């Protein structure tokens, strides 16, 4: 690892000033992703600006009945919070499905959203990779891509976003707040991650040097009956090969409200809008659930070795919606 500076900051303006003065500085949350990438040479910051002492560690109800989650809240604190568990249970389940207890104690909400892909070529600086070294190529397309994208990818990159938390936040229309030296801003999570296109190295719409200050969940009564289901190659300590965050409101056998997002299928947590359109107002039965999954996956473009994900995701969507519908009528 190269030498680097380390600095603690205790107020937001101070944090932004340090980053503004040094383009090679980076914010440090729990360090569970950034420090790993520094060890392998993927990231080479000159200075780390530790944001964990900033006053961004609260979880509060908003006036309209939503939740505001500070950027430095740890994954463990988020998962355990009583209002998260009660109002957005799929978010608790998603966070607990990720990493390990020790990692969740360190990892922050801001860092989780900005964690980088787990594509093996990205992590290996001896290999080409358009995301790490723009224009160098994408060896995953003709190489190892069993866990790569089936939706929204491009000829330039087929990596998936690894966050579990982000999938639940996407289902519940979360909005990311940030601060810059020129003022604050907000980005709905739906617009936070950029489409891959021919610029896979540009991952988010955050302005350069912006500090994520928090995430707001709008009120969503439907989220009280929600679930996160993750499929992975080991029962713990493994990233998803496919996941679903879903919430369902069923009355008189009809879907009154629904939220659906998919994980590990695209470069960003994938809001399943086409499926939601099929579900809204339709009978809450297996036929509708399968039609909804098919509508979403009609756009899938699997590679030679990840076609299994289309079947996996179809089954996962149908299973989770079926469970929620059964629970709704209990
Ligand atoms: C073995 C292992 C297994 C894992 N398994 C999973 C899993 O199954 N599911 C899952 O979702 N995740 C998993 N993770 C990833 C883990 O959740 C992330 O590493 C973690 O959430 C990142 O949070 P952090 O605070 O440590 O981020 P850091 O590593 O500190 O930072 C990550 C990035 O975010 C930036 N950053 C941090 N905070 C801010 C801020 N407030 N504003 C702007 N930029 C900021 C940093 O500059 C950096 O670029 C795993 C990690 C490991 C090591
Ligand atoms: S899929 Fe993306 S991250 Fe992986 S090698 Fe290709 S360009 Fe790099």
Short mmCIF file of C-alpha atoms and ligand atoms in Angstrom, two decimals:
data_model
loop_
_atom_site.label_atom_id
_atom_site.label_comp_id
_atom_site.label_asym_id
_atom_site.label_seq_id
_atom_site.Cartn_x
_atom_site.Cartn_y
_atom_site.Cartn_z
CA UNK A 1 0.00 0.00 0.00
CA UNK A 2 1.20 3.54 -0.74
CA UNK A 3 1.57 6.14 1.98
CA UNK A 4 -1.46 8.34 2.53
CA UNK A 5 -2.65 11.05 4.93
CA UNK A 6 -5.45 10.53 7.43
CA UNK A 7 -7.60 13.29 8.86
CA UNK A 8 -10.61 13.35 11.18
CA UNK A 9 -13.26 16.02 10.68
CA UNK A 10 -16.03 17.03 13.04
CA UNK A 11 -18.17 19.34 10.89
CA UNK A 12 -19.53 19.09 7.35
CA UNK A 13 -18.02 22.39 6.15
CA UNK A 14 -14.60 21.23 7.34
CA UNK A 15 -14.97 17.90 5.54
CA UNK A 16 -15.91 19.61 2.28
CA UNK A 17 -13.07 22.12 2.60
CA UNK A 18 -10.46 19.36 2.92
CA UNK A 19 -11.77 17.55 -0.12
CA UNK A 20 -12.10 20.79 -2.09
CA UNK A 21 -8.46 21.63 -1.40
CA UNK A 22 -7.12 18.21 -2.34
CA UNK A 23 -8.56 16.46 -5.43
CA UNK A 24 -6.75 13.25 -4.42
CA UNK A 25 -8.47 13.08 -1.02
CA UNK A 26 -11.38 10.69 -0.40
CA UNK A 27 -14.01 10.41 2.31
CA UNK A 28 -13.62 7.43 4.59
CA UNK A 29 -16.68 5.77 6.15
CA UNK A 30 -16.12 2.39 7.77
CA UNK A 31 -13.30 1.74 5.30
CA UNK A 32 -14.55 -1.80 4.65
CA UNK A 33 -14.47 -1.30 0.88
CA UNK A 34 -12.15 1.64 0.30
CA UNK A 35 -9.25 0.29 2.36
CA UNK A 36 -9.50 -3.12 0.66
CA UNK A 37 -9.27 -1.39 -2.72
CA UNK A 38 -6.28 0.64 -1.54
CA UNK A 39 -4.49 -2.56 -0.59
CA UNK A 40 -4.90 -3.92 -4.12
CA UNK A 41 -3.98 -0.61 -5.77
CA UNK A 42 -7.40 -0.02 -7.34
CA UNK A 43 -7.81 3.13 -5.23
CA UNK A 44 -4.82 5.41 -4.58
CA UNK A 45 -6.02 8.38 -2.52
CA UNK A 46 -3.41 10.77 -1.13
CA UNK A 47 -5.51 11.50 1.94
CA UNK A 48 -8.46 9.94 3.76
CA UNK A 49 -10.98 12.24 5.40
CA UNK A 50 -12.70 10.25 8.13
CA UNK A 51 -16.37 11.28 8.26
CA UNK A 52 -17.43 9.08 11.17
CA UNK A 53 -17.34 11.87 13.74
CA UNK A 54 -19.66 14.10 11.71
CA UNK A 55 -23.08 14.69 13.28
CA UNK A 56 -24.75 12.47 10.66
CA UNK A 57 -25.40 9.42 12.82
CA UNK A 58 -29.11 9.78 13.62
CA UNK A 59 -32.27 8.05 12.43
CA UNK A 60 -35.36 10.24 12.83
CA UNK A 61 -38.98 10.19 11.76
CA UNK A 62 -39.89 12.94 9.31
CA UNK A 63 -43.01 15.07 9.75
CA UNK A 64 -44.80 13.29 6.91
CA UNK A 65 -44.19 9.85 8.39
CA UNK A 66 -41.03 8.84 6.60
CA UNK A 67 -37.54 8.24 8.00
CA UNK A 68 -34.36 10.25 7.69
CA UNK A 69 -31.19 8.15 8.05
CA UNK A 70 -27.82 9.84 8.56
CA UNK A 71 -24.94 8.90 6.26
CA UNK A 72 -22.68 7.70 9.07
CA UNK A 73 -25.28 5.42 10.67
CA UNK A 74 -23.70 1.99 10.67
CA UNK A 75 -25.32 -0.93 8.90
CA UNK A 76 -25.85 -2.61 12.29
CA UNK A 77 -27.57 0.45 13.77
CA UNK A 78 -29.80 0.77 10.73
CA UNK A 79 -30.88 -2.87 10.77
CA UNK A 80 -31.66 -2.80 14.49
CA UNK A 81 -33.60 0.46 14.58
CA UNK A 82 -37.16 -0.23 15.82
CA UNK A 83 -38.81 2.11 13.29
CA UNK A 84 -36.91 0.56 10.39
CA UNK A 85 -37.91 -2.89 11.55
CA UNK A 86 -41.54 -1.87 11.97
CA UNK A 87 -42.09 0.33 8.93
CA UNK A 88 -39.57 -1.02 6.38
CA UNK A 89 -38.78 -4.60 7.44
CA UNK A 90 -37.29 -5.46 4.03
CA UNK A 91 -34.60 -2.86 4.70
CA UNK A 92 -33.60 -4.53 7.96
CA UNK A 93 -33.59 -7.92 6.21
CA UNK A 94 -31.49 -6.58 3.33
CA UNK A 95 -28.86 -5.10 5.61
CA UNK A 96 -28.68 -8.25 7.75
CA UNK A 97 -28.26 -10.33 4.59
CA UNK A 98 -25.03 -8.46 3.80
CA UNK A 99 -21.45 -9.06 4.90
CA UNK A 100 -20.88 -10.14 8.53
CA UNK A 101 -21.65 -8.73 11.97
CA UNK A 102 -18.17 -7.24 12.30
CA UNK A 103 -18.35 -5.57 8.89
CA UNK A 104 -21.85 -4.24 9.52
CA UNK A 105 -20.62 -2.68 12.77
CA UNK A 106 -18.09 -0.65 10.77
CA UNK A 107 -19.84 -0.04 7.42
CA UNK A 108 -21.87 3.15 6.98
CA UNK A 109 -24.95 3.99 4.94
CA UNK A 110 -23.05 6.44 2.70
CA UNK A 111 -20.23 3.97 2.11
CA UNK A 112 -22.61 1.13 1.35
CA UNK A 113 -24.24 3.08 -1.48
CA UNK A 114 -20.85 3.97 -2.95
CA UNK A 115 -19.19 0.57 -2.60
CA UNK A 116 -17.64 -0.63 -5.84
CA UNK A 117 -18.45 -3.67 -7.93
CA UNK A 118 -17.10 -7.10 -7.01
CA UNK A 119 -16.18 -7.93 -10.62
CA UNK A 120 -12.88 -9.83 -10.34
CA UNK A 121 -11.29 -7.99 -13.27
CA UNK A 122 -12.05 -4.63 -11.65
CA UNK A 123 -10.24 -5.71 -8.49
CA UNK A 124 -7.18 -7.01 -10.39
CA UNK A 125 -4.98 -4.13 -11.55
CA UNK A 126 -3.04 -6.44 -13.89
CA UNK A 127 -6.19 -6.89 -16.04
CA UNK A 128 -7.92 -4.45 -18.39
CA UNK A 129 -11.23 -3.03 -17.14
CA UNK A 130 -13.20 -0.11 -18.58
CA UNK A 131 -14.54 0.81 -15.17
CA UNK A 132 -11.10 1.07 -13.54
CA UNK A 133 -9.10 2.12 -16.61
CA UNK A 134 -11.45 3.72 -19.18
CA UNK A 135 -10.91 2.46 -22.72
CA UNK A 136 -8.90 -0.62 -21.70
CA UNK A 137 -11.68 -3.12 -22.49
CA UNK A 138 -14.03 -5.46 -20.67
CA UNK A 139 -12.59 -8.96 -20.33
CA UNK A 140 -15.67 -10.14 -18.41
CA UNK A 141 -17.81 -10.21 -21.56
CA UNK A 142 -15.77 -13.03 -23.11
CA UNK A 143 -14.47 -14.31 -19.77
CA UNK A 144 -15.80 -14.90 -16.26
CA UNK A 145 -19.27 -13.41 -15.98
CA UNK A 146 -21.38 -15.92 -14.08
CA UNK A 147 -22.45 -13.24 -11.62
CA UNK A 148 -22.67 -10.34 -14.03
CA UNK A 149 -25.58 -8.26 -15.30
CA UNK A 150 -28.59 -9.43 -17.27
CA UNK A 151 -30.35 -6.05 -17.35
CA UNK A 152 -29.23 -2.57 -18.42
CA UNK A 153 -25.61 -3.51 -19.23
CA UNK A 154 -23.61 -2.34 -22.24
CA UNK A 155 -20.77 -3.53 -24.47
CA UNK A 156 -18.46 -1.54 -22.22
CA UNK A 157 -19.27 -3.09 -18.84
CA UNK A 158 -21.50 -5.86 -17.51
CA UNK A 159 -20.74 -5.56 -13.79
CA UNK A 160 -23.43 -5.62 -11.09
CA UNK A 161 -23.82 -3.37 -8.09
CA UNK A 162 -23.18 -5.38 -4.92
CA UNK A 163 -25.30 -3.54 -2.32
CA UNK A 164 -28.15 -5.35 -0.60
CA UNK A 165 -29.23 -2.24 1.31
CA UNK A 166 -29.51 -0.30 -1.94
CA UNK A 167 -32.07 -2.75 -3.33
CA UNK A 168 -34.49 -2.18 -0.44
CA UNK A 169 -33.87 1.58 -0.50
CA UNK A 170 -34.64 1.58 -4.23
CA UNK A 171 -37.89 -0.30 -3.72
CA UNK A 172 -38.96 2.33 -1.17
CA UNK A 173 -38.08 5.40 -3.31
CA UNK A 174 -35.27 6.62 -1.07
CA UNK A 175 -33.76 10.04 -1.72
CA UNK A 176 -30.04 10.69 -1.14
CA UNK A 177 -29.05 14.06 0.37
CA UNK A 178 -25.62 15.54 -0.08
CA UNK A 179 -23.62 18.68 0.58
CA UNK A 180 -21.11 20.40 -1.65
CA UNK A 181 -19.03 23.55 -1.21
CA UNK A 182 -21.71 25.38 -3.23
CA UNK A 183 -24.70 24.08 -1.26
CA UNK A 184 -26.86 21.03 -0.61
CA UNK A 185 -28.59 18.78 -3.11
CA UNK A 186 -30.84 15.73 -3.36
CA UNK A 187 -31.00 12.78 -5.72
CA UNK A 188 -33.74 10.15 -5.80
CA UNK A 189 -31.97 6.79 -5.71
CA UNK A 190 -33.57 6.09 -9.11
CA UNK A 191 -31.36 8.88 -10.55
CA UNK A 192 -28.37 8.41 -8.23
CA UNK A 193 -26.67 5.64 -10.24
CA UNK A 194 -25.88 6.51 -13.85
CA UNK A 195 -26.70 4.17 -16.76
CA UNK A 196 -23.58 2.25 -17.84
CA UNK A 197 -23.47 3.32 -21.50
CA UNK A 198 -19.92 3.87 -22.71
CA UNK A 199 -18.81 5.49 -19.43
CA UNK A 200 -18.84 2.71 -16.81
CA UNK A 201 -16.23 4.62 -14.78
CA UNK A 202 -18.85 7.32 -14.08
CA UNK A 203 -21.04 5.56 -11.55
CA UNK A 204 -23.18 8.17 -9.83
CA UNK A 205 -24.69 11.58 -10.45
CA UNK A 206 -23.13 12.95 -7.24
CA UNK A 207 -21.19 16.14 -7.95
CA UNK A 208 -17.43 15.80 -7.57
CA UNK A 209 -16.34 16.17 -3.93
CA UNK A 210 -19.92 15.85 -2.60
CA UNK A 211 -20.46 14.43 0.87
CA UNK A 212 -23.49 12.19 1.30
CA UNK A 213 -25.27 13.45 4.41
CA UNK A 214 -28.19 11.05 4.56
CA UNK A 215 -30.99 9.10 2.95
CA UNK A 216 -34.69 9.87 3.34
CA UNK A 217 -37.37 7.24 3.04
CA UNK A 218 -40.75 8.71 2.12
CA UNK A 219 -43.76 7.36 4.00
CA UNK A 220 -44.85 4.05 2.46
CA UNK A 221 -47.57 2.18 4.38
CA UNK A 222 -47.19 -0.69 1.90
CA UNK A 223 -43.61 -1.21 3.15
CA UNK A 224 -44.86 -2.51 6.51
CA UNK A 225 -45.51 -5.81 4.72
CA UNK A 226 -42.25 -6.22 2.87
CA UNK A 227 -39.53 -8.79 2.40
CA UNK A 228 -35.96 -9.08 1.14
CA UNK A 229 -34.82 -12.42 -0.23
CA UNK A 230 -31.21 -12.99 -1.29
CA UNK A 231 -29.76 -15.93 -3.17
CA UNK A 232 -26.03 -16.50 -2.72
CA UNK A 233 -23.53 -19.28 -3.12
CA UNK A 234 -22.93 -19.59 0.64
CA UNK A 235 -25.42 -19.08 3.44
CA UNK A 236 -23.49 -16.16 4.90
CA UNK A 237 -20.68 -13.75 4.14
CA UNK A 238 -21.37 -13.77 0.40
CA UNK A 239 -22.67 -11.30 -2.13
CA UNK A 240 -25.98 -11.91 -3.89
CA UNK A 241 -26.25 -13.71 -7.19
CA UNK A 242 -29.83 -12.45 -7.23
CA UNK A 243 -32.11 -10.71 -4.77
CA UNK A 244 -35.58 -9.23 -4.47
CA UNK A 245 -37.03 -6.50 -2.26
CA UNK A 246 -40.82 -6.47 -2.39
CA UNK A 247 -43.77 -4.91 -0.58
CA UNK A 248 -47.38 -5.81 -1.25
CA UNK A 249 -50.80 -4.55 -0.21
CA UNK A 250 -53.58 -6.99 -1.12
CA UNK A 251 -57.27 -6.38 -0.49
CA UNK A 252 -60.14 -8.62 -1.58
CA UNK A 253 -57.66 -10.67 -3.54
CA UNK A 254 -56.45 -7.70 -5.60
CA UNK A 255 -53.05 -5.96 -5.54
CA UNK A 256 -53.71 -2.43 -4.21
CA UNK A 257 -50.10 -1.32 -3.92
CA UNK A 258 -46.73 -2.84 -4.67
CA UNK A 259 -43.00 -2.06 -4.61
CA UNK A 260 -40.46 -4.31 -6.31
CA UNK A 261 -36.71 -4.02 -6.83
CA UNK A 262 -34.10 -6.56 -7.95
CA UNK A 263 -30.48 -6.91 -6.89
CA UNK A 264 -27.33 -8.34 -8.52
CA UNK A 265 -28.84 -8.11 -12.00
CA UNK A 266 -27.61 -4.70 -13.16
CA UNK A 267 -25.02 -1.98 -12.56
CA UNK A 268 -27.45 -0.49 -10.04
CA UNK A 269 -30.25 -1.70 -7.81
CA UNK A 270 -33.01 -2.34 -10.35
CA UNK A 271 -36.49 -0.94 -9.79
CA UNK A 272 -38.91 -3.38 -11.45
CA UNK A 273 -41.34 -0.83 -12.89
CA UNK A 274 -42.61 -3.08 -15.69
CA UNK A 275 -43.51 -5.77 -13.16
CA UNK A 276 -45.16 -3.22 -10.86
CA UNK A 277 -47.38 -2.07 -13.75
CA UNK A 278 -48.57 -5.64 -14.36
CA UNK A 279 -49.25 -6.16 -10.65
CA UNK A 280 -51.15 -2.96 -9.85
CA UNK A 281 -54.88 -3.70 -9.69
CA UNK A 282 -54.47 -7.33 -10.83
CA UNK A 283 -55.52 -10.50 -8.96
CA UNK A 284 -52.90 -11.41 -6.36
CA UNK A 285 -52.23 -14.90 -7.68
CA UNK A 286 -49.44 -16.98 -9.14
CA UNK A 287 -50.46 -16.23 -12.72
CA UNK A 288 -50.17 -12.47 -12.17
CA UNK A 289 -46.88 -12.83 -10.29
CA UNK A 290 -45.36 -14.89 -13.12
CA UNK A 291 -46.63 -12.42 -15.73
CA UNK A 292 -45.09 -9.56 -13.73
CA UNK A 293 -41.72 -11.32 -13.51
CA UNK A 294 -41.83 -12.09 -17.23
CA UNK A 295 -42.65 -8.47 -18.07
CA UNK A 296 -39.58 -7.26 -16.17
CA UNK A 297 -37.25 -9.94 -17.47
CA UNK A 298 -38.35 -9.53 -21.09
CA UNK A 299 -35.55 -6.95 -21.36
CA UNK A 300 -32.92 -9.36 -20.02
CA UNK A 301 -29.85 -9.89 -22.20
CA UNK A 302 -27.93 -12.69 -20.53
CA UNK A 303 -24.37 -13.58 -21.48
CA UNK A 304 -23.33 -17.18 -22.29
CA UNK A 305 -22.71 -18.10 -18.63
CA UNK A 306 -25.31 -16.13 -16.67
CA UNK A 307 -28.57 -17.13 -18.35
CA UNK A 308 -29.42 -19.02 -15.16
CA UNK A 309 -30.12 -15.65 -13.55
CA UNK A 310 -33.23 -15.12 -15.68
CA UNK A 311 -34.83 -18.29 -14.32
CA UNK A 312 -33.52 -17.58 -10.84
CA UNK A 313 -35.00 -14.09 -10.77
CA UNK A 314 -38.33 -15.23 -12.19
CA UNK A 315 -38.64 -17.87 -9.48
CA UNK A 316 -37.49 -15.45 -6.79
CA UNK A 317 -40.01 -12.76 -7.73
CA UNK A 318 -42.88 -15.25 -7.85
CA UNK A 319 -41.86 -16.86 -4.53
CA UNK A 320 -41.51 -13.59 -2.62
CA UNK A 321 -44.76 -12.13 -3.96
CA UNK A 322 -46.60 -15.39 -3.18
CA UNK A 323 -45.32 -15.33 0.40
CA UNK A 324 -46.33 -11.70 0.85
CA UNK A 325 -49.80 -12.32 -0.62
CA UNK A 326 -50.33 -15.24 1.76
CA UNK A 327 -49.21 -13.11 4.69
CA UNK A 328 -51.50 -10.26 3.60
CA UNK A 329 -54.56 -12.48 3.75
CA UNK A 330 -53.73 -14.09 7.09
C1 LIG B 1 -16.03 -9.70 3.03
C2 LIG B 1 -17.07 -8.69 2.67
C3 LIG B 1 -18.35 -9.12 2.41
C4 LIG B 1 -19.35 -8.19 2.09
N1 LIG B 1 -20.62 -8.64 1.80
C5 LIG B 1 -21.57 -7.72 1.45
C6 LIG B 1 -22.88 -8.15 1.09
O1 LIG B 1 -23.19 -9.34 1.10
N2 LIG B 1 -23.78 -7.19 0.77
C7 LIG B 1 -23.47 -5.86 0.76
O2 LIG B 1 -24.33 -5.03 0.44
N3 LIG B 1 -22.23 -5.44 1.06
C8 LIG B 1 -21.29 -6.34 1.41
N4 LIG B 1 -20.04 -5.91 1.71
C9 LIG B 1 -19.70 -4.53 1.44
C10 LIG B 1 -19.88 -3.67 2.61
O3 LIG B 1 -21.26 -3.56 2.89
C11 LIG B 1 -19.32 -2.34 2.17
O4 LIG B 1 -17.92 -2.50 2.17
C12 LIG B 1 -19.71 -1.25 3.09
O5 LIG B 1 -21.11 -1.07 3.13
C13 LIG B 1 -19.06 0.05 2.68
O6 LIG B 1 -19.29 0.97 3.74
P1 LIG B 1 -18.08 1.73 4.40
O7 LIG B 1 -18.68 2.76 5.30
O8 LIG B 1 -17.10 0.81 5.01
O9 LIG B 1 -17.47 2.44 3.11
P2 LIG B 1 -15.99 2.88 2.82
O10 LIG B 1 -15.18 1.70 2.44
O11 LIG B 1 -15.48 3.75 3.90
O12 LIG B 1 -16.24 3.81 1.55
C14 LIG B 1 -16.76 3.31 0.34
C15 LIG B 1 -16.83 4.48 -0.64
O13 LIG B 1 -17.79 5.44 -0.20
C16 LIG B 1 -17.18 6.72 -0.08
N5 LIG B 1 -17.86 7.35 1.06
C17 LIG B 1 -18.05 6.84 2.30
N6 LIG B 1 -18.84 7.65 3.02
C18 LIG B 1 -19.16 8.69 2.22
C19 LIG B 1 -19.98 9.86 2.38
N7 LIG B 1 -20.66 10.11 3.52
N8 LIG B 1 -20.11 10.72 1.35
C20 LIG B 1 -19.46 10.49 0.18
N9 LIG B 1 -18.67 9.42 -0.02
C21 LIG B 1 -18.54 8.52 0.97
C22 LIG B 1 -15.71 6.46 0.11
O14 LIG B 1 -14.91 7.55 -0.31
C23 LIG B 1 -15.53 5.24 -0.78
O15 LIG B 1 -15.41 5.64 -2.11
C24 LIG B 1 -19.03 -6.81 2.05
C25 LIG B 1 -17.74 -6.37 2.35
C26 LIG B 1 -16.76 -7.30 2.65
C27 LIG B 1 -15.38 -6.79 2.94
S1 LIG B 2 -17.65 -5.94 -16.26
FE1 LIG B 2 -17.14 -3.80 -15.85
S2 LIG B 2 -15.96 -3.94 -13.99
FE2 LIG B 2 -15.90 -5.98 -14.88
S3 LIG B 2 -14.13 -6.05 -16.30
FE3 LIG B 2 -15.85 -5.35 -17.49
S4 LIG B 2 -15.66 -3.13 -17.39
FE4 LIG B 2 -14.50 -3.92 -15.67
#
